């Protein structure tokens, strides 16, 4: 499929995956930042740096606000805060991960106590009861950033060097039963932090800032044996090697679906890779690499759609929006799970790839407000969900202009209000005389979750359309259109443009200057 010939949204063309709606759904809020989330059934667990949570639509300090110490839970289908999962971490949580059977959710971070009990940087909760698992209390001596789990083993990564009194170099495995060390698993991220882990059969995929894994060159990503920690083959090189001038890239998140690892990356300094990539979990072979510029913090594959959060500002590599001055940040993206074109831009700094396969960018652009809690001035840091709902967490104060702090949900068309329509920046058309009639010219607008829009021309005060024109409309490529009115009566006339999305949401622009025919 040639790039640019199709679009996707809540009502996509045949062969193109649908996205969730851009309508933000009422969701519990927090007073700080959410760094990570995990979904088990209809419950979303969220961790970060916050002290309070409150219902949707409630201002800080308002009715229903309750204490929540860096971890909380809410219902994915209703957005309501859980009253049965109430715990306190004495430091921020950085990563949440559920066990494959859904019976447990693990949290790692900077904390040393949970509910006043010693749990150094790693703890577990029983999802059936909501209770802290007291028997699982491994002693990790420093920060945990990454977690992956089987039903019997918990793999952790971060920036620690000792677990349960035994030397470990930023990677360790403990038993799910009692948190004791698995001494046969001792791989090493030799020179820098581990940020993300994922398990695929007998392989543990490791991502982070490191340039070496088990003493050999593996930049930002690699694979080790789930049994003995030995290095396994990984053929792709999505993360470029750092240079001597402070530039580098690193993996921030990893998710596996149907044998494919989807990775998120952050790059520091100009044009270092900070997009997304997909690779075969069993070999590391590259599936695609999206070189949009602007850091990516979280990624979520759902069926044929891949959602991500960060601050992309230049996706010319995908044949989409380019850089603006000043920069315009788009805090969410949706893309196809498979490759549908080749990279259209120059390679990034130190990139190992040029003209590599890329996914197709889909039409899904809700607006998350920039937050200030972390002083990094970002919006969403984490994304989770299922085939019906997608939830995002971060430090954003609003969504689509409506107050909604730190958490938000979106749903597929069948469960969404579907009220987000064309944007209101449609301008008055210009009208000129021709030999056959009055020529109406105008520029289109765009829609957050629909690519194809219908443009109708209205004359004077009439609400009956003279014509309807269907055009693919992007915020970076708003179409130009014309229509010649050959049936206007003699006299003065004005014209307006009415825009509809496929779900019937409509806006009407201002009238043109009057023209005499």
XYZ file of C-alpha atoms in Angstrom:
517
model
C 0.000 0.000 0.000
C 1.684 3.248 -1.060
C 2.173 5.656 1.807
C -0.426 8.412 1.942
C -3.114 6.680 -0.113
C -5.154 5.567 2.893
C -6.128 6.866 6.268
C -7.419 5.376 9.479
C -9.630 6.620 12.245
C -12.768 5.511 14.075
C -14.314 4.669 10.682
C -11.353 3.633 8.519
C -11.097 2.531 4.933
C -11.012 -1.186 4.194
C -7.718 -2.789 5.185
C -6.756 -0.014 7.584
C -7.041 -0.557 11.363
C -9.433 1.525 13.416
C -8.400 3.668 16.347
C -10.235 4.520 19.511
C -12.213 7.751 19.511
C -10.570 11.037 20.531
C -13.388 11.679 23.025
C -11.839 11.818 26.520
C -13.893 9.739 28.951
C -14.371 10.750 32.622
C -11.525 9.242 34.620
C -10.176 9.516 38.154
C -7.476 12.168 38.538
C -4.211 12.551 40.486
C -2.340 15.536 41.898
C 1.087 14.667 40.472
C 2.445 12.411 37.759
C 1.724 8.835 36.654
C 4.838 7.062 35.393
C 3.479 3.593 34.649
C 0.229 1.628 34.400
C -0.865 -1.996 34.053
C -4.271 -3.455 33.182
C -5.693 -6.630 34.726
C -9.226 -7.404 33.610
C -11.160 -4.151 33.993
C -8.790 -2.675 36.571
C -6.002 -0.265 35.753
C -3.208 0.081 38.305
C -1.241 3.332 38.184
C 1.941 4.374 39.933
C 4.045 7.494 39.991
C 4.571 10.482 42.243
C 1.290 11.694 43.740
C -0.375 12.008 47.123
C -4.057 12.342 46.263
C -6.675 11.131 43.818
C -10.103 12.543 43.047
C -13.103 11.792 40.835
C -13.466 13.012 37.278
C -14.651 16.590 36.975
C -13.569 17.530 40.507
C -11.041 20.302 41.090
C -8.039 19.746 43.347
C -9.193 19.774 46.960
C -12.816 19.188 45.952
C -15.432 16.679 47.031
C -14.337 13.073 46.908
C -10.604 13.735 46.933
C -8.773 11.038 48.915
C -5.227 10.164 49.911
C -3.310 7.882 47.567
C 0.409 7.363 48.128
C 2.085 7.001 44.720
C -0.117 4.066 43.696
C -3.825 3.700 42.967
C -6.312 1.841 40.789
C -9.395 2.680 38.746
C -11.997 0.894 36.656
C -11.125 0.891 32.954
C -14.788 0.764 31.893
C -16.111 3.500 34.209
C -13.059 5.541 35.151
C -14.039 5.395 38.827
C -11.377 5.278 41.521
C -10.998 1.939 43.302
C -11.883 2.037 46.990
C -10.608 -1.500 47.642
C -7.047 -0.948 46.418
C -5.587 1.564 48.880
C -1.856 1.524 49.553
C 1.051 3.871 50.174
C 4.532 3.761 48.697
C 7.006 5.959 50.596
C 8.713 6.899 47.328
C 7.689 7.154 43.716
C 6.767 4.102 41.695
C 8.335 3.845 38.258
C 7.064 0.590 36.725
C 3.986 -1.624 37.023
C 3.674 -5.050 35.445
C 1.110 -7.824 35.826
C 1.870 -11.524 35.905
C 0.632 -13.436 32.838
C -2.140 -15.123 34.842
C -3.325 -11.744 36.140
C -3.155 -12.864 39.749
C -0.496 -10.364 40.693
C 0.659 -6.888 39.832
C 4.243 -5.901 40.593
C 5.530 -2.386 41.255
C 9.107 -1.141 41.206
C 10.594 2.247 41.890
C 12.350 4.419 44.463
C 10.303 3.362 47.502
C 11.623 1.350 50.453
C 8.334 0.806 52.286
C 4.774 -0.129 51.329
C 2.092 0.606 53.903
C 4.884 1.114 56.404
C 6.410 -2.332 55.777
C 9.880 -2.875 54.335
C 9.702 -3.548 50.604
C 12.859 -2.233 49.039
C 12.138 -0.970 45.528
C 9.941 -3.961 44.567
C 6.573 -5.212 45.816
C 3.595 -7.317 44.729
C -0.169 -7.071 45.183
C -2.815 -9.769 44.939
C -5.292 -8.617 42.289
C -8.165 -10.721 43.680
C -8.017 -9.173 47.152
C -6.100 -5.960 46.486
C -3.786 -6.825 49.375
C -0.029 -6.383 49.570
C 1.760 -9.734 49.299
C 3.796 -9.664 52.507
C 5.733 -12.829 51.676
C 7.178 -11.232 48.531
C 9.769 -8.792 49.848
C 13.051 -9.020 47.923
C 15.678 -6.545 49.098
C 16.768 -4.605 46.013
C 19.353 -2.071 47.095
C 18.504 0.714 44.609
C 16.035 1.890 41.969
C 13.932 -0.564 39.960
C 12.770 0.771 36.591
C 11.896 -2.393 34.676
C 9.831 -5.498 35.444
C 8.857 -8.570 33.436
C 7.231 -11.630 34.921
C 6.184 -15.186 34.353
C 3.833 -16.803 36.852
C 6.813 -18.110 38.818
C 9.664 -15.670 38.143
C 10.014 -11.902 38.380
C 12.755 -10.288 36.279
C 13.797 -6.781 37.297
C 16.091 -4.116 35.913
C 17.179 -0.683 36.953
C 20.272 0.819 38.534
C 20.995 -1.560 41.419
C 24.034 -3.681 42.270
C 22.795 -5.894 45.067
C 19.684 -8.031 45.568
C 19.074 -9.946 48.792
C 22.686 -9.367 49.757
C 24.116 -10.790 46.528
C 25.882 -8.903 43.749
C 23.842 -8.111 40.655
C 24.577 -5.600 37.883
C 21.317 -3.810 37.077
C 19.502 -7.086 36.288
C 18.139 -9.809 38.573
C 15.527 -12.529 38.847
C 13.640 -13.537 41.986
C 11.074 -16.186 42.789
C 7.466 -15.039 42.732
C 6.752 -17.251 45.714
C 9.032 -15.602 48.263
C 11.242 -13.025 46.511
C 14.424 -15.074 46.949
C 17.157 -14.876 44.334
C 17.356 -17.131 41.318
C 21.108 -17.513 41.352
C 21.360 -19.063 37.906
C 20.218 -15.741 36.366
C 22.914 -13.077 36.597
C 23.219 -11.128 33.323
C 24.810 -7.682 33.496
C 23.938 -4.320 31.982
C 27.525 -3.266 32.424
C 27.585 0.488 31.957
C 24.140 2.072 32.379
C 20.526 1.696 33.495
C 17.912 -0.806 32.382
C 14.542 0.818 31.633
C 12.380 -1.956 30.193
C 12.049 -5.743 30.127
C 9.809 -8.178 28.266
C 9.586 -11.983 28.288
C 9.093 -14.015 25.106
C 9.295 -17.737 25.757
C 12.861 -18.558 26.749
C 14.063 -15.031 26.006
C 14.147 -11.890 28.135
C 14.360 -8.735 26.030
C 16.346 -6.005 27.797
C 16.117 -2.303 26.946
C 17.715 0.796 28.404
C 20.651 3.205 28.314
C 23.424 0.608 28.334
C 25.976 0.174 25.574
C 27.081 -3.233 26.838
C 25.179 -6.342 27.872
C 27.043 -9.259 29.419
C 30.317 -7.534 28.599
C 29.690 -7.269 24.856
C 28.469 -4.438 22.667
C 24.657 -4.332 22.674
C 23.437 -0.783 22.338
C 20.189 -0.089 24.158
C 18.598 -3.467 23.492
C 19.449 -7.149 23.529
C 18.204 -10.573 24.536
C 19.309 -13.000 27.230
C 18.236 -16.481 28.217
C 15.312 -16.592 30.627
C 16.987 -19.593 32.269
C 20.644 -18.701 32.710
C 20.958 -15.069 31.590
C 23.351 -15.902 28.765
C 23.402 -13.637 25.723
C 21.110 -14.656 22.864
C 21.138 -13.413 19.251
C 19.504 -10.057 18.499
C 19.999 -8.982 14.907
C 18.550 -5.455 14.637
C 20.194 -2.258 15.877
C 17.408 0.282 16.368
C 19.328 2.271 19.010
C 22.372 4.147 17.687
C 25.616 4.033 19.652
C 26.272 7.145 21.708
C 28.970 9.582 20.669
C 31.554 11.533 22.606
C 29.583 14.765 22.546
C 26.734 13.786 24.859
C 24.325 12.467 22.260
C 22.596 9.144 22.814
C 19.335 7.214 22.489
C 17.781 4.628 24.755
C 14.797 2.310 25.094
C 12.059 3.540 27.443
C 9.385 0.837 27.054
C 8.866 -2.623 25.552
C 5.689 -4.553 24.803
C 5.222 -7.917 23.059
C 2.272 -8.942 20.913
C 2.049 -12.003 18.656
C 5.781 -12.603 18.670
C 6.744 -9.010 17.911
C 8.470 -6.639 20.334
C 7.304 -3.034 20.100
C 9.773 -0.558 21.561
C 9.709 3.114 22.518
C 12.831 5.267 22.519
C 14.081 8.638 23.710
C 16.945 10.519 22.095
C 19.040 13.320 23.566
C 20.482 16.074 21.355
C 19.589 16.908 17.778
C 18.014 14.180 15.637
C 18.963 11.225 17.811
C 16.495 8.370 17.455
C 13.507 8.805 19.752
C 10.705 7.156 17.835
C 9.347 3.621 17.858
C 10.428 0.272 16.447
C 9.132 -3.272 16.016
C 11.299 -6.402 15.912
C 10.798 -10.171 15.923
C 10.985 -11.387 19.510
C 12.713 -14.655 18.614
C 15.520 -13.182 16.501
C 15.510 -9.403 16.913
C 14.981 -8.969 13.163
C 13.673 -5.496 12.368
C 10.026 -5.244 11.293
C 9.898 -1.452 11.097
C 11.470 1.648 12.567
C 9.594 4.943 12.811
C 12.050 7.841 12.967
C 9.628 10.592 13.973
C 11.539 13.058 16.134
C 10.267 13.760 19.644
C 10.724 11.432 22.608
C 8.525 8.362 23.106
C 7.817 7.275 26.692
C 5.239 4.497 26.435
C 3.919 2.108 23.791
C 0.895 -0.199 23.544
C 0.085 -2.592 20.683
C -3.636 -3.424 20.517
C -4.563 -5.725 17.659
C -3.472 -3.984 14.468
C -2.991 -0.563 16.067
C 0.021 0.647 18.052
C -0.516 3.572 20.442
C 2.301 5.620 21.908
C 2.811 8.690 24.081
C 5.573 11.262 24.105
C 6.108 14.543 22.280
C 6.591 13.918 18.535
C 7.184 17.129 16.608
C 8.509 15.987 13.221
C 7.100 12.934 11.435
C 8.333 13.766 7.955
C 9.956 10.317 7.937
C 6.403 8.941 7.705
C 5.391 11.418 5.023
C 3.341 13.238 7.665
C 3.698 16.446 9.673
C 7.041 18.233 9.612
C 8.830 20.568 11.982
C 7.247 23.936 12.778
C 8.860 27.040 14.238
C 8.235 27.219 17.126
C 7.893 23.473 17.581
C 4.433 21.929 17.786
C 4.240 18.874 20.018
C 1.729 16.067 19.486
C 1.459 14.027 22.674
C -0.132 10.872 21.244
C 0.268 8.801 18.098
C -1.408 5.744 16.577
C 0.233 3.632 13.895
C -0.200 0.333 12.102
C 1.314 -2.784 13.651
C 2.921 -3.688 10.322
C 5.152 -1.931 7.805
C 3.404 -0.030 5.019
C 6.113 2.033 3.378
C 9.745 3.125 3.550
C 11.323 6.007 5.453
C 11.033 9.269 3.516
C 13.547 11.383 5.435
C 17.268 11.461 6.099
C 18.576 9.033 8.719
C 18.919 10.287 12.266
C 22.224 10.896 14.005
C 24.380 7.736 14.077
C 21.436 5.716 12.729
C 22.064 2.179 11.538
C 19.183 2.443 9.032
C 18.142 4.390 5.960
C 14.981 3.904 3.883
C 13.954 1.146 6.291
C 10.342 -0.115 6.553
C 7.969 2.167 8.428
C 4.409 1.854 9.740
C 1.531 4.041 8.563
C 0.498 6.935 10.772
C -3.206 6.813 11.655
C -5.637 9.664 12.256
C -5.792 9.963 16.024
C -4.657 13.203 17.619
C -6.362 14.051 20.933
C -4.838 17.106 22.599
C -3.181 16.569 25.959
C -2.171 19.733 27.782
C 1.441 20.207 28.832
C 2.057 19.547 32.517
C 4.486 21.175 34.900
C 4.645 18.823 37.908
C 7.941 17.158 36.924
C 9.380 20.378 35.460
C 10.004 18.378 32.301
C 6.856 19.931 30.778
C 5.467 16.783 29.214
C 1.943 15.334 29.042
C 1.513 11.530 29.003
C 4.215 9.156 30.199
C 2.354 5.830 30.116
C -0.277 3.990 28.091
C -2.257 0.813 28.802
C -5.593 -0.759 27.934
C -7.310 -3.535 26.023
C -9.237 -4.070 22.799
C -12.019 -1.702 23.920
C -10.343 1.031 25.974
C -6.994 2.831 25.927
C -5.880 4.701 29.051
C -3.078 7.211 29.408
C -1.291 8.498 32.460
C 1.109 11.369 33.012
C 1.124 14.936 34.263
C -1.272 16.600 31.798
C -3.778 19.081 33.334
C -6.387 18.832 30.573
C -7.492 16.833 27.540
C -9.032 18.467 24.474
C -9.242 21.660 26.529
C -11.239 20.134 29.413
C -9.720 19.796 32.880
C -8.598 16.194 33.422
C -5.461 15.722 35.503
C -2.994 12.892 35.037
C -5.287 10.103 33.787
C -7.675 9.711 30.864
C -9.460 6.978 28.912
C -10.538 6.604 25.303
C -12.862 3.963 23.814
C -13.597 2.336 20.481
C -16.441 3.820 18.461
C -19.049 1.394 19.833
C -18.385 2.589 23.414
C -17.522 6.245 22.815
C -19.685 9.382 22.702
C -18.221 10.110 19.250
C -18.731 13.839 19.701
C -15.278 15.013 18.639
C -15.755 16.553 15.219
C -13.954 18.810 12.767
C -11.930 21.583 14.377
C -13.401 25.066 14.423
C -10.720 26.800 12.382
C -12.666 26.686 9.097
C -12.355 30.139 7.580
C -14.701 32.130 5.387
C -14.367 31.214 1.717
C -13.365 33.687 -0.967
C -15.716 34.313 -3.878
C -14.848 35.543 -7.348
C -16.734 36.098 -10.594
C -16.166 33.864 -13.593
C -17.852 33.712 -16.984
C -20.082 30.860 -15.816
C -20.862 31.783 -12.203
C -19.520 32.620 -8.782
C -16.412 30.632 -7.883
C -16.176 29.688 -4.189
C -12.686 28.812 -2.922
C -11.771 27.581 0.540
C -9.218 25.678 2.614
C -10.270 22.640 4.614
C -9.825 21.838 8.269
C -9.097 18.567 10.132
C -10.551 16.224 12.722
C -8.859 14.532 15.698
C -10.107 11.035 14.857
C -11.409 11.074 11.270
C -9.349 11.624 8.144
C -12.102 11.895 5.536
C -14.362 14.924 5.857
C -17.321 16.202 3.807
C -17.343 19.890 2.819
C -20.677 21.462 1.868
C -21.189 24.859 0.247
C -24.088 26.955 1.552
C -25.429 30.078 -0.174
C -26.743 33.053 1.811
C -28.896 31.926 4.751
C -29.866 28.584 3.234
C -28.980 25.358 5.057
C -29.335 23.257 1.892
C -25.986 22.304 0.429
C -25.219 23.319 -3.139
C -22.593 20.586 -3.333
C -20.714 18.152 -1.095
C -16.997 17.474 -1.537
C -15.203 14.607 0.253
C -11.516 15.160 0.964
C -8.756 13.572 3.029
C -7.930 16.248 5.601
C -4.836 16.417 7.803
C -3.719 19.198 10.121
C -0.434 19.287 8.197
C -2.123 19.065 4.799
C -5.486 20.828 4.787
C -6.950 20.515 1.271
C -7.824 23.432 -1.011
C -11.175 23.194 -2.805
C -13.338 25.159 -5.238
C -16.942 25.111 -6.447
C -18.574 27.283 -9.084
C -22.169 28.270 -8.411
C -23.795 28.491 -11.841
C -27.350 28.837 -10.517
C -27.138 31.912 -8.328
C -29.847 34.522 -8.936
C -28.866 38.062 -9.836
C -27.916 40.137 -6.805
C -25.612 39.950 -3.775
C -24.593 36.611 -2.311
C -22.519 35.232 0.533
C -21.258 31.691 1.014
C -20.376 29.501 4.001
C -18.675 26.128 4.323
C -20.238 23.383 6.425
C -17.966 20.489 7.433
C -19.126 17.029 8.551
C -17.247 13.998 9.778
C -18.498 10.442 9.062
C -20.344 10.363 12.413
C -22.370 13.508 11.679
C -20.439 16.004 13.807
C -20.752 19.328 12.033
C -19.311 22.826 12.081
C -20.194 25.774 9.874
C -17.711 28.512 9.095
C -18.308 32.271 8.777
C -19.825 33.873 5.705
C -17.757 35.239 2.871
C -17.805 38.857 1.841
C -20.844 39.642 -0.288
C -20.332 39.449 -4.046
C -22.761 40.808 -6.648
C -23.679 38.565 -9.555
